[in-house]
Amino acid sequence: MSDPKFTPRVFSGIQPSGGLTLGNYLGAIKRFVDMQDQGGFETVYCMVDLHAITVWQDPADLTKNTRELCAGFIASGIDPEKSILINQSQVPEHAQLGWVFNCVARMGWMGRMTQWKDKAGKNSENASLGLFGYPALMAADILVYHATHVPVGEDQKQHLELTRDIAAKFNHDYKVDFFPLTEPVIEGAATRVMSLRDGSKKMSKSDPSDMARINMTDDADAIAKKIRKAKTDPEALPSEIKGLEGRPEARNLVNIYAALNDQSAEEVLRDVGGRQFGEFKPMLADLAVAKLAPISGEMARLMAAPDEIDRILTRGAERARAITAPILRKTYDIVGMVPPVAL
Ligand code: AMP
Ligand code: TRP
C-alpha cells in the first residue's frame, strides 16, 4: 500500500536510443495510457535522453529518436494536457538529484545489477561510468517527483528495488521520512514480450535481426510478414495455460494477442485452443495491424511537425519543474547545502 502522505503520482521513462518496439508498447506505453486515463494519478512520462548516452548515441539520431519517441507517446494516447511529457535533459533536477544519489548508492549495489552485467559484458573496464551509475539516475528520475507508482516491463524490476533501497538509505542516513518507497506496477499479459525468432530472448530494439521485433513504425505488410515467419512449434494451441509450458514461442504469441486485445491469456486460449499456428498467425497479424497501423500513421503525421513536438516538450519541462525544483531544494536543505538568498 502506498503512503497517504504522498500525492498519487506516476512516473515512467523510455530511452530514445532507437525505434519503439511492440515490447515497449505493450510492456510500457499502453500501461502509461491506462494509468493516465483511469484517473486518480498525476502522470509524468519521460524520454530519458541522459540515460541513452550511457552508451554511444550519434547526436543526429538522438535528436530524431527523442522526437519520434514523443510522437509515439502521443500517437498511442498520451495526452500532453493530461500528462506531463518531457525529455529528461530539459529538467535539470533529474541530474542534480542523480548526483546526490550517486553519493547514497553503494558500488556493491550497482555491481549486482543484471542490466549492468548484460550491457557492460566482459569488457566492463571500457564501459562508461554513466552506465554503471545508471540506476542512481533512474532513482532520481522517480524520486525527484516523489512518484508513488512506476509502470514498467519485467526487466526493470531490479532497478525499482534499488530505487526503494536508495530512498530508504537516504531517509535513514538523514533521519527523515522524505522520499516515498515507490511501488512498481508490472501488470498485464505482456510484461515481457519475447523475440519473434527466439522465445528465450527479450524483444529488443537492439537485436541485430529486424525480424525478431515488430517496430511501431512497421507498415502492415512488414507486421504480417514478421508474424508469418515467427518461430513456433508444430503442435496445435492448447486450451489452457498449462499447455504452454515448455513452449516459449507459443506462449509469447498468445501473450501478444491477449495484450493487444485487452484480454487475459486464459481468455484467448479458451477461444483459440485446438487451432494450428497456420490459422492463429493470420488472426494475430490482423489484430496487430488493426491496433498498430493507426498509431504508426499518427506518428508519421506528428513527425512532420517537429516544431510542435518541441513546444510540447518545452511546456512539459516547465510544468515538471514546478514539481521538481522544490523537491530538489528540500533535498539540498536536508543534506545541509547553503541556499541562495535574495540580493
Ligand atoms: P527501454 O526501451 O529499455 O528504455 O524500455 C522502456 C520500457 O519498455 C521499460 O518499461 C521496459 O521494461 C519496457 N520494455 C522494453 N522491452 C520490453 C519487452 N520486450 N517486453 C516488455 N516490456 C519491455
Ligand atoms: N531504465 C529504463 C529502461 O531502460 C528507463 C528509465 C529511466 C525509467 N528512468 C526511469 C523507467 C524511471 C521508469 C522510471 O527501460
mmCIF file of C-alpha atoms and ligand atoms in Angstrom:
data_model
loop_
_atom_site.group_PDB
_atom_site.id
_atom_site.type_symbol
_atom_site.label_atom_id
_atom_site.label_comp_id
_atom_site.label_asym_id
_atom_site.label_seq_id
_atom_site.Cartn_x
_atom_site.Cartn_y
_atom_site.Cartn_z
ATOM 1 C CA MET A 1 0.000 0.000 0.000
ATOM 2 C CA SER A 2 1.331 3.421 -0.777
ATOM 3 C CA ASP A 3 1.894 6.045 1.874
ATOM 4 C CA PRO A 4 -1.070 8.502 2.096
ATOM 5 C CA LYS A 5 1.450 11.279 2.858
ATOM 6 C CA PHE A 6 2.364 11.404 -0.841
ATOM 7 C CA THR A 7 0.235 12.583 -3.782
ATOM 8 C CA PRO A 8 -0.528 9.551 -6.018
ATOM 9 C CA ARG A 9 1.851 10.235 -8.883
ATOM 10 C CA VAL A 10 3.049 8.044 -11.724
ATOM 11 C CA PHE A 11 6.455 8.419 -13.362
ATOM 12 C CA SER A 12 7.992 6.314 -16.099
ATOM 13 C CA GLY A 13 10.613 6.692 -18.792
ATOM 14 C CA ILE A 14 11.814 5.177 -22.035
ATOM 15 C CA GLN A 15 15.224 5.619 -23.653
ATOM 16 C CA PRO A 16 15.306 7.385 -27.020
ATOM 17 C CA SER A 17 18.023 5.017 -28.169
ATOM 18 C CA GLY A 18 16.314 3.578 -31.239
ATOM 19 C CA GLY A 19 12.845 2.988 -32.595
ATOM 20 C CA LEU A 20 9.958 1.861 -30.387
ATOM 21 C CA THR A 21 9.126 -1.848 -30.408
ATOM 22 C CA LEU A 22 5.975 -3.785 -29.676
ATOM 23 C CA GLY A 23 7.683 -4.711 -26.362
ATOM 24 C CA ASN A 24 7.879 -1.054 -25.366
ATOM 25 C CA TYR A 25 4.283 -0.526 -26.416
ATOM 26 C CA LEU A 26 2.707 -3.496 -24.622
ATOM 27 C CA GLY A 27 5.073 -3.580 -21.617
ATOM 28 C CA ALA A 28 5.138 0.155 -21.027
ATOM 29 C CA ILE A 29 3.334 2.751 -23.166
ATOM 30 C CA LYS A 30 -0.063 1.041 -23.263
ATOM 31 C CA ARG A 31 0.067 0.843 -19.474
ATOM 32 C CA PHE A 32 1.053 4.528 -19.282
ATOM 33 C CA VAL A 33 -2.090 5.397 -21.222
ATOM 34 C CA ASP A 34 -4.229 3.226 -18.920
ATOM 35 C CA MET A 35 -2.854 4.932 -15.812
ATOM 36 C CA GLN A 36 -3.379 8.370 -17.351
ATOM 37 C CA ASP A 37 -6.972 7.563 -18.260
ATOM 38 C CA GLN A 38 -8.013 5.699 -15.138
ATOM 39 C CA GLY A 39 -7.718 8.928 -13.132
ATOM 40 C CA GLY A 40 -6.587 9.306 -9.546
ATOM 41 C CA PHE A 41 -2.938 9.865 -10.514
ATOM 42 C CA GLU A 42 -0.827 12.720 -11.776
ATOM 43 C CA THR A 43 1.176 11.181 -14.626
ATOM 44 C CA VAL A 44 4.647 12.163 -15.807
ATOM 45 C CA TYR A 45 6.244 10.424 -18.801
ATOM 46 C CA CYS A 46 9.809 10.990 -19.864
ATOM 47 C CA MET A 47 12.179 10.433 -22.751
ATOM 48 C CA VAL A 48 15.345 9.593 -20.814
ATOM 49 C CA ASP A 49 17.982 11.065 -23.111
ATOM 50 C CA LEU A 50 20.573 11.263 -20.311
ATOM 51 C CA HIS A 51 20.227 7.517 -19.836
ATOM 52 C CA ALA A 52 20.505 6.918 -23.584
ATOM 53 C CA ILE A 53 24.001 8.463 -23.741
ATOM 54 C CA THR A 54 25.375 5.953 -21.211
ATOM 55 C CA VAL A 55 26.174 4.101 -24.431
ATOM 56 C CA TRP A 56 27.239 5.905 -27.619
ATOM 57 C CA GLN A 57 24.470 7.746 -29.489
ATOM 58 C CA ASP A 58 25.003 9.551 -32.740
ATOM 59 C CA PRO A 59 23.842 13.142 -31.984
ATOM 60 C CA ALA A 60 21.551 13.477 -35.008
ATOM 61 C CA ASP A 61 19.987 10.096 -34.251
ATOM 62 C CA LEU A 62 19.436 11.036 -30.603
ATOM 63 C CA THR A 63 17.553 14.173 -31.646
ATOM 64 C CA LYS A 64 15.434 12.266 -34.145
ATOM 65 C CA ASN A 65 14.762 9.363 -31.800
ATOM 66 C CA THR A 66 13.696 11.684 -28.980
ATOM 67 C CA ARG A 67 11.153 13.430 -31.205
ATOM 68 C CA GLU A 68 9.991 10.100 -32.600
ATOM 69 C CA LEU A 69 9.523 8.688 -29.116
ATOM 70 C CA CYS A 70 7.488 11.749 -28.172
ATOM 71 C CA ALA A 71 5.358 11.221 -31.278
ATOM 72 C CA GLY A 72 4.961 7.559 -30.276
ATOM 73 C CA PHE A 73 3.716 8.512 -26.825
ATOM 74 C CA ILE A 74 1.152 10.950 -28.209
ATOM 75 C CA ALA A 75 0.041 8.670 -31.055
ATOM 76 C CA SER A 76 -0.525 5.879 -28.509
ATOM 77 C CA GLY A 77 -2.847 8.057 -26.457
ATOM 78 C CA ILE A 78 -0.720 10.075 -24.029
ATOM 79 C CA ASP A 79 -2.396 13.465 -23.903
ATOM 80 C CA PRO A 80 0.127 16.257 -23.213
ATOM 81 C CA GLU A 81 -2.594 18.203 -21.421
ATOM 82 C CA LYS A 82 -3.473 15.367 -19.048
ATOM 83 C CA SER A 83 0.064 14.042 -18.571
ATOM 84 C CA ILE A 84 3.351 15.888 -18.251
ATOM 85 C CA LEU A 85 5.510 14.854 -21.200
ATOM 86 C CA ILE A 86 9.212 15.719 -21.009
ATOM 87 C CA ASN A 87 12.696 14.918 -22.127
ATOM 88 C CA GLN A 88 14.956 14.382 -19.160
ATOM 89 C CA SER A 89 17.744 16.805 -20.109
ATOM 90 C CA GLN A 90 15.334 19.765 -20.060
ATOM 91 C CA VAL A 91 14.537 19.199 -16.396
ATOM 92 C CA PRO A 92 17.936 19.681 -14.723
ATOM 93 C CA GLU A 93 16.756 18.485 -11.304
ATOM 94 C CA HIS A 94 16.924 14.872 -12.544
ATOM 95 C CA ALA A 95 20.711 15.060 -12.976
ATOM 96 C CA GLN A 96 21.121 17.165 -9.837
ATOM 97 C CA LEU A 97 19.310 14.705 -7.589
ATOM 98 C CA GLY A 98 21.103 11.946 -9.502
ATOM 99 C CA TRP A 99 24.404 13.319 -8.163
ATOM 100 C CA VAL A 100 23.155 13.198 -4.568
ATOM 101 C CA PHE A 101 22.053 9.598 -5.142
ATOM 102 C CA ASN A 102 25.479 8.728 -6.571
ATOM 103 C CA CYS A 103 26.693 9.570 -3.089
ATOM 104 C CA VAL A 104 23.967 7.500 -1.364
ATOM 105 C CA ALA A 105 24.121 4.337 -3.500
ATOM 106 C CA ARG A 106 26.985 1.892 -2.911
ATOM 107 C CA MET A 107 29.321 0.452 -5.559
ATOM 108 C CA GLY A 108 28.335 -3.058 -4.486
ATOM 109 C CA TRP A 109 24.642 -2.406 -5.139
ATOM 110 C CA MET A 110 25.377 -1.177 -8.654
ATOM 111 C CA GLY A 111 27.705 -4.066 -9.420
ATOM 112 C CA ARG A 112 24.878 -6.538 -8.762
ATOM 113 C CA MET A 113 22.509 -5.042 -11.367
ATOM 114 C CA THR A 114 21.840 -7.574 -14.116
ATOM 115 C CA GLN A 115 21.333 -4.852 -16.751
ATOM 116 C CA TRP A 116 24.830 -3.527 -15.950
ATOM 117 C CA LYS A 117 26.294 -7.003 -16.230
ATOM 118 C CA ASP A 118 24.496 -7.653 -19.523
ATOM 119 C CA LYS A 119 25.341 -4.317 -21.097
ATOM 120 C CA ALA A 120 28.934 -3.995 -19.859
ATOM 121 C CA GLY A 121 29.636 -7.662 -20.587
ATOM 122 C CA LYS A 122 33.205 -8.880 -20.244
ATOM 123 C CA ASN A 123 34.623 -5.512 -21.126
ATOM 124 C CA SER A 124 33.435 -3.563 -18.067
ATOM 125 C CA GLU A 125 36.740 -1.647 -17.824
ATOM 126 C CA ASN A 126 35.738 0.069 -21.016
ATOM 127 C CA ALA A 127 32.088 0.785 -20.106
ATOM 128 C CA SER A 128 31.173 4.377 -19.252
ATOM 129 C CA LEU A 129 30.916 5.491 -15.643
ATOM 130 C CA GLY A 130 27.414 6.668 -16.550
ATOM 131 C CA LEU A 131 26.379 3.114 -17.450
ATOM 132 C CA PHE A 132 27.491 1.915 -14.015
ATOM 133 C CA GLY A 133 25.637 4.746 -12.258
ATOM 134 C CA TYR A 134 22.548 4.419 -14.493
ATOM 135 C CA PRO A 135 20.250 3.076 -11.729
ATOM 136 C CA ALA A 136 21.043 6.006 -9.384
ATOM 137 C CA LEU A 137 19.901 8.450 -12.072
ATOM 138 C CA MET A 138 16.814 6.317 -12.629
ATOM 139 C CA ALA A 139 16.034 6.515 -8.899
ATOM 140 C CA ALA A 140 16.415 10.291 -9.146
ATOM 141 C CA ASP A 141 14.018 10.440 -12.129
ATOM 142 C CA ILE A 142 11.367 8.830 -9.985
ATOM 143 C CA LEU A 143 12.045 10.379 -6.593
ATOM 144 C CA VAL A 144 12.515 13.960 -7.822
ATOM 145 C CA TYR A 145 8.723 13.800 -8.324
ATOM 146 C CA HIS A 146 8.057 11.839 -5.124
ATOM 147 C CA ALA A 147 6.409 9.410 -7.551
ATOM 148 C CA THR A 148 4.446 6.650 -5.836
ATOM 149 C CA HIS A 149 3.877 4.289 -8.799
ATOM 150 C CA VAL A 150 6.124 3.292 -11.715
ATOM 151 C CA PRO A 151 4.711 1.209 -14.599
ATOM 152 C CA VAL A 152 7.453 -0.754 -16.376
ATOM 153 C CA GLY A 153 8.169 -4.084 -18.050
ATOM 154 C CA GLU A 154 9.512 -7.026 -16.058
ATOM 155 C CA ASP A 155 13.160 -6.244 -16.906
ATOM 156 C CA GLN A 156 13.101 -3.081 -14.754
ATOM 157 C CA LYS A 157 12.060 -4.785 -11.523
ATOM 158 C CA GLN A 158 15.553 -4.911 -10.057
ATOM 159 C CA HIS A 159 16.133 -1.213 -10.761
ATOM 160 C CA LEU A 160 12.934 -0.361 -8.918
ATOM 161 C CA GLU A 161 14.019 -2.400 -5.906
ATOM 162 C CA LEU A 162 17.239 -0.411 -5.932
ATOM 163 C CA THR A 163 15.205 2.810 -6.084
ATOM 164 C CA ARG A 164 13.490 1.765 -2.854
ATOM 165 C CA ASP A 165 16.877 0.939 -1.295
ATOM 166 C CA ILE A 166 18.205 4.396 -2.194
ATOM 167 C CA ALA A 167 15.099 6.134 -0.788
ATOM 168 C CA ALA A 168 15.310 4.075 2.404
ATOM 169 C CA LYS A 169 19.027 4.736 2.887
ATOM 170 C CA PHE A 170 18.608 8.477 2.316
ATOM 171 C CA ASN A 171 15.690 8.611 4.777
ATOM 172 C CA HIS A 172 17.675 6.573 7.304
ATOM 173 C CA ASP A 173 21.007 8.417 6.989
ATOM 174 C CA TYR A 174 19.414 11.856 7.291
ATOM 175 C CA LYS A 175 16.741 10.732 9.789
ATOM 176 C CA VAL A 176 13.844 11.961 7.661
ATOM 177 C CA ASP A 177 10.756 10.484 6.053
ATOM 178 C CA PHE A 178 11.211 12.432 2.862
ATOM 179 C CA PHE A 179 11.304 10.049 -0.106
ATOM 180 C CA PRO A 180 8.440 7.584 -0.709
ATOM 181 C CA LEU A 181 9.039 3.877 -1.238
ATOM 182 C CA THR A 182 7.788 3.621 -4.802
ATOM 183 C CA GLU A 183 5.522 0.767 -5.954
ATOM 184 C CA PRO A 184 6.452 -0.978 -9.212
ATOM 185 C CA VAL A 185 3.460 -1.605 -11.487
ATOM 186 C CA ILE A 186 4.317 -4.663 -13.598
ATOM 187 C CA GLU A 187 0.981 -5.887 -14.901
ATOM 188 C CA GLY A 188 -0.840 -7.075 -17.987
ATOM 189 C CA ALA A 189 -0.476 -10.032 -20.332
ATOM 190 C CA ALA A 190 2.792 -8.813 -21.864
ATOM 191 C CA THR A 191 5.218 -7.611 -19.208
ATOM 192 C CA ARG A 192 7.953 -9.454 -21.097
ATOM 193 C CA VAL A 193 7.480 -9.632 -24.864
ATOM 194 C CA MET A 194 9.966 -12.063 -26.370
ATOM 195 C CA SER A 195 11.851 -12.072 -29.669
ATOM 196 C CA LEU A 196 9.867 -13.493 -32.601
ATOM 197 C CA ARG A 197 12.915 -15.574 -33.557
ATOM 198 C CA ASP A 198 13.905 -16.919 -30.122
ATOM 199 C CA GLY A 199 11.396 -17.323 -27.287
ATOM 200 C CA SER A 200 14.148 -17.182 -24.660
ATOM 201 C CA LYS A 201 15.299 -13.657 -25.592
ATOM 202 C CA LYS A 202 13.561 -10.334 -24.883
ATOM 203 C CA MET A 203 12.211 -8.416 -27.892
ATOM 204 C CA SER A 204 14.652 -5.537 -28.097
ATOM 205 C CA LYS A 205 15.341 -2.507 -30.264
ATOM 206 C CA SER A 206 18.997 -3.502 -30.248
ATOM 207 C CA ASP A 207 18.503 -7.051 -31.613
ATOM 208 C CA PRO A 208 20.619 -7.337 -34.783
ATOM 209 C CA SER A 209 17.746 -9.078 -36.587
ATOM 210 C CA ASP A 210 14.850 -6.827 -37.545
ATOM 211 C CA MET A 211 12.706 -9.962 -37.985
ATOM 212 C CA ALA A 212 12.954 -10.524 -34.215
ATOM 213 C CA ARG A 213 10.844 -7.491 -33.397
ATOM 214 C CA ILE A 214 7.836 -5.505 -34.514
ATOM 215 C CA ASN A 215 8.676 -1.803 -34.735
ATOM 216 C CA MET A 216 5.968 0.744 -34.095
ATOM 217 C CA THR A 217 6.809 2.264 -37.476
ATOM 218 C CA ASP A 218 6.434 -1.034 -39.409
ATOM 219 C CA ASP A 219 3.759 -0.999 -42.104
ATOM 220 C CA ALA A 220 1.001 -3.603 -42.419
ATOM 221 C CA ASP A 221 2.995 -5.801 -44.819
ATOM 222 C CA ALA A 222 6.049 -5.866 -42.567
ATOM 223 C CA ILE A 223 3.947 -6.709 -39.489
ATOM 224 C CA ALA A 224 2.143 -9.532 -41.293
ATOM 225 C CA LYS A 225 5.388 -10.935 -42.703
ATOM 226 C CA LYS A 226 7.168 -10.927 -39.333
ATOM 227 C CA ILE A 227 4.279 -12.731 -37.663
ATOM 228 C CA ARG A 228 4.009 -15.247 -40.501
ATOM 229 C CA LYS A 229 7.717 -16.029 -40.156
ATOM 230 C CA ALA A 230 7.756 -16.019 -36.348
ATOM 231 C CA LYS A 231 9.253 -19.164 -34.839
ATOM 232 C CA THR A 232 6.666 -21.620 -33.480
ATOM 233 C CA ASP A 233 6.354 -25.338 -32.805
ATOM 234 C CA PRO A 234 4.332 -27.905 -34.760
ATOM 235 C CA GLU A 235 1.696 -28.505 -32.052
ATOM 236 C CA ALA A 236 -1.796 -27.005 -32.046
ATOM 237 C CA LEU A 237 -2.591 -24.339 -29.443
ATOM 238 C CA PRO A 238 -3.729 -25.683 -26.068
ATOM 239 C CA SER A 239 -6.985 -24.562 -24.479
ATOM 240 C CA GLU A 240 -5.388 -23.963 -21.079
ATOM 241 C CA ILE A 241 -2.322 -22.072 -19.876
ATOM 242 C CA LYS A 242 -0.523 -25.128 -18.573
ATOM 243 C CA GLY A 243 -0.402 -26.450 -22.134
ATOM 244 C CA LEU A 244 2.029 -23.609 -22.927
ATOM 245 C CA GLU A 245 4.669 -24.951 -20.554
ATOM 246 C CA GLY A 246 7.978 -25.521 -22.343
ATOM 247 C CA ARG A 247 6.619 -23.721 -25.432
ATOM 248 C CA PRO A 248 8.069 -20.199 -25.085
ATOM 249 C CA GLU A 249 7.353 -19.120 -28.674
ATOM 250 C CA ALA A 250 3.718 -20.228 -28.490
ATOM 251 C CA ARG A 251 3.319 -18.543 -25.119
ATOM 252 C CA ASN A 252 4.771 -15.320 -26.494
ATOM 253 C CA LEU A 253 2.358 -15.116 -29.436
ATOM 254 C CA VAL A 254 -0.604 -15.854 -27.165
ATOM 255 C CA ASN A 255 0.506 -13.163 -24.712
ATOM 256 C CA ILE A 256 0.918 -10.643 -27.523
ATOM 257 C CA TYR A 257 -2.561 -11.435 -28.812
ATOM 258 C CA ALA A 258 -4.023 -11.112 -25.309
ATOM 259 C CA ALA A 259 -2.330 -7.788 -24.573
ATOM 260 C CA LEU A 260 -3.289 -6.267 -27.939
ATOM 261 C CA ASN A 261 -6.903 -7.350 -27.460
ATOM 262 C CA ASP A 262 -7.130 -6.359 -23.756
ATOM 263 C CA GLN A 263 -7.769 -9.959 -22.733
ATOM 264 C CA SER A 264 -6.018 -12.434 -20.468
ATOM 265 C CA ALA A 265 -4.064 -15.340 -21.978
ATOM 266 C CA GLU A 266 -6.669 -17.709 -20.451
ATOM 267 C CA GLU A 267 -9.452 -15.981 -22.373
ATOM 268 C CA VAL A 268 -7.518 -16.138 -25.631
ATOM 269 C CA LEU A 269 -6.847 -19.862 -25.231
ATOM 270 C CA ARG A 270 -10.481 -20.533 -24.488
ATOM 271 C CA ASP A 271 -11.250 -19.125 -27.959
ATOM 272 C CA VAL A 272 -8.337 -20.451 -29.998
ATOM 273 C CA GLY A 273 -7.396 -23.710 -28.219
ATOM 274 C CA GLY A 274 -7.083 -26.565 -30.748
ATOM 275 C CA ARG A 275 -6.180 -24.327 -33.678
ATOM 276 C CA GLN A 276 -2.932 -24.649 -35.598
ATOM 277 C CA PHE A 277 -0.496 -21.748 -35.976
ATOM 278 C CA GLY A 278 -1.382 -21.654 -39.675
ATOM 279 C CA GLU A 279 -4.762 -20.382 -38.546
ATOM 280 C CA PHE A 280 -3.734 -18.398 -35.462
ATOM 281 C CA LYS A 281 -0.931 -16.389 -37.070
ATOM 282 C CA PRO A 282 -3.196 -14.622 -39.601
ATOM 283 C CA MET A 283 -5.611 -13.795 -36.755
ATOM 284 C CA LEU A 284 -2.728 -12.292 -34.783
ATOM 285 C CA ALA A 285 -1.432 -10.409 -37.832
ATOM 286 C CA ASP A 286 -4.874 -8.884 -38.496
ATOM 287 C CA LEU A 287 -5.226 -7.850 -34.870
ATOM 288 C CA ALA A 288 -1.716 -6.362 -34.734
ATOM 289 C CA VAL A 289 -2.245 -4.398 -37.947
ATOM 290 C CA ALA A 290 -5.646 -3.120 -36.738
ATOM 291 C CA LYS A 291 -4.175 -1.906 -33.440
ATOM 292 C CA LEU A 292 -0.781 -0.653 -34.618
ATOM 293 C CA ALA A 293 -1.412 0.863 -38.058
ATOM 294 C CA PRO A 294 -3.379 3.855 -36.680
ATOM 295 C CA ILE A 295 -0.543 4.537 -34.227
ATOM 296 C CA SER A 296 2.186 4.462 -36.870
ATOM 297 C CA GLY A 297 0.061 6.654 -39.156
ATOM 298 C CA GLU A 298 -0.403 9.227 -36.396
ATOM 299 C CA MET A 299 3.326 9.077 -35.553
ATOM 300 C CA ALA A 300 4.204 9.902 -39.155
ATOM 301 C CA ARG A 301 1.780 12.830 -39.101
ATOM 302 C CA LEU A 302 3.269 14.207 -35.867
ATOM 303 C CA MET A 303 6.843 13.724 -37.078
ATOM 304 C CA ALA A 304 6.059 16.011 -39.998
ATOM 305 C CA ALA A 305 5.685 18.875 -37.476
ATOM 306 C CA PRO A 306 8.768 18.645 -35.225
ATOM 307 C CA ASP A 307 8.304 22.244 -34.013
ATOM 308 C CA GLU A 308 5.025 21.253 -32.431
ATOM 309 C CA ILE A 309 6.744 18.331 -30.659
ATOM 310 C CA ASP A 310 9.454 20.667 -29.373
ATOM 311 C CA ARG A 311 6.825 23.046 -27.995
ATOM 312 C CA ILE A 312 5.086 20.188 -26.196
ATOM 313 C CA LEU A 313 8.373 19.142 -24.571
ATOM 314 C CA THR A 314 9.270 22.697 -23.555
ATOM 315 C CA ARG A 315 5.869 23.212 -21.989
ATOM 316 C CA GLY A 316 6.130 19.832 -20.248
ATOM 317 C CA ALA A 317 9.506 20.778 -18.756
ATOM 318 C CA GLU A 318 8.047 23.992 -17.381
ATOM 319 C CA ARG A 319 5.229 22.085 -15.666
ATOM 320 C CA ALA A 320 7.643 19.424 -14.424
ATOM 321 C CA ARG A 321 9.992 21.942 -12.829
ATOM 322 C CA ALA A 322 7.153 23.310 -10.721
ATOM 323 C CA ILE A 323 7.252 19.889 -9.006
ATOM 324 C CA THR A 324 10.964 19.034 -9.157
ATOM 325 C CA ALA A 325 12.589 22.345 -8.152
ATOM 326 C CA PRO A 326 11.015 22.464 -4.646
ATOM 327 C CA ILE A 327 11.785 18.755 -4.041
ATOM 328 C CA LEU A 328 15.429 19.235 -5.053
ATOM 329 C CA ARG A 329 15.743 22.350 -2.858
ATOM 330 C CA LYS A 330 14.281 20.477 0.109
ATOM 331 C CA THR A 331 16.738 17.625 -0.530
ATOM 332 C CA TYR A 332 19.667 20.074 -0.532
ATOM 333 C CA ASP A 333 18.360 21.594 2.717
ATOM 334 C CA ILE A 334 18.231 18.138 4.319
ATOM 335 C CA VAL A 335 21.790 17.445 3.167
ATOM 336 C CA GLY A 336 22.940 20.819 4.580
ATOM 337 C CA MET A 337 23.670 22.829 1.454
ATOM 338 C CA VAL A 338 23.519 26.600 1.936
ATOM 339 C CA PRO A 339 20.689 28.043 -0.164
ATOM 340 C CA PRO A 340 20.939 31.195 -2.289
ATOM 341 C CA VAL A 341 19.407 34.346 -0.750
ATOM 342 C CA ALA A 342 17.695 37.349 -2.322
ATOM 343 C CA LEU A 343 20.253 40.072 -3.174
HETATM 344 P P1 AMP B 1 13.760 0.749 -22.891
HETATM 345 O O1 AMP B 1 13.428 0.676 -24.317
HETATM 346 O O2 AMP B 1 14.802 -0.251 -22.470
HETATM 347 O O3 AMP B 1 14.029 2.137 -22.411
HETATM 348 O O4 AMP B 1 12.451 0.259 -22.126
HETATM 349 C C1 AMP B 1 11.359 1.120 -21.905
HETATM 350 C C2 AMP B 1 10.219 0.403 -21.251
HETATM 351 O O5 AMP B 1 9.731 -0.645 -22.092
HETATM 352 C C3 AMP B 1 10.570 -0.252 -19.907
HETATM 353 O O6 AMP B 1 9.469 -0.129 -19.022
HETATM 354 C C4 AMP B 1 10.787 -1.683 -20.284
HETATM 355 O O7 AMP B 1 10.553 -2.552 -19.208
HETATM 356 C C5 AMP B 1 9.756 -1.862 -21.382
HETATM 357 N N1 AMP B 1 10.150 -2.928 -22.312
HETATM 358 C C6 AMP B 1 11.207 -2.924 -23.162
HETATM 359 N N2 AMP B 1 11.277 -4.069 -23.864
HETATM 360 C C7 AMP B 1 10.237 -4.832 -23.426
HETATM 361 C C8 AMP B 1 9.751 -6.141 -23.762
HETATM 362 N N3 AMP B 1 10.366 -6.887 -24.673
HETATM 363 N N4 AMP B 1 8.647 -6.594 -23.120
HETATM 364 C C9 AMP B 1 8.012 -5.835 -22.194
HETATM 365 N N5 AMP B 1 8.414 -4.598 -21.835
HETATM 366 C C10 AMP B 1 9.511 -4.098 -22.440
HETATM 367 N N1 TRP B 2 15.758 2.084 -17.260
HETATM 368 C C1 TRP B 2 14.533 2.190 -18.010
HETATM 369 C C2 TRP B 2 14.642 1.244 -19.217
HETATM 370 O O1 TRP B 2 15.686 1.014 -19.750
HETATM 371 C C3 TRP B 2 14.258 3.593 -18.454
HETATM 372 C C4 TRP B 2 14.079 4.523 -17.298
HETATM 373 C C5 TRP B 2 14.925 5.531 -16.918
HETATM 374 C C6 TRP B 2 12.994 4.533 -16.395
HETATM 375 N N2 TRP B 2 14.402 6.177 -15.826
HETATM 376 C C7 TRP B 2 13.233 5.594 -15.474
HETATM 377 C C8 TRP B 2 11.844 3.749 -16.248
HETATM 378 C C9 TRP B 2 12.365 5.879 -14.419
HETATM 379 C C10 TRP B 2 10.985 4.036 -15.182
HETATM 380 C C11 TRP B 2 11.236 5.087 -14.291
HETATM 381 O O2 TRP B 2 13.681 0.744 -19.633
#
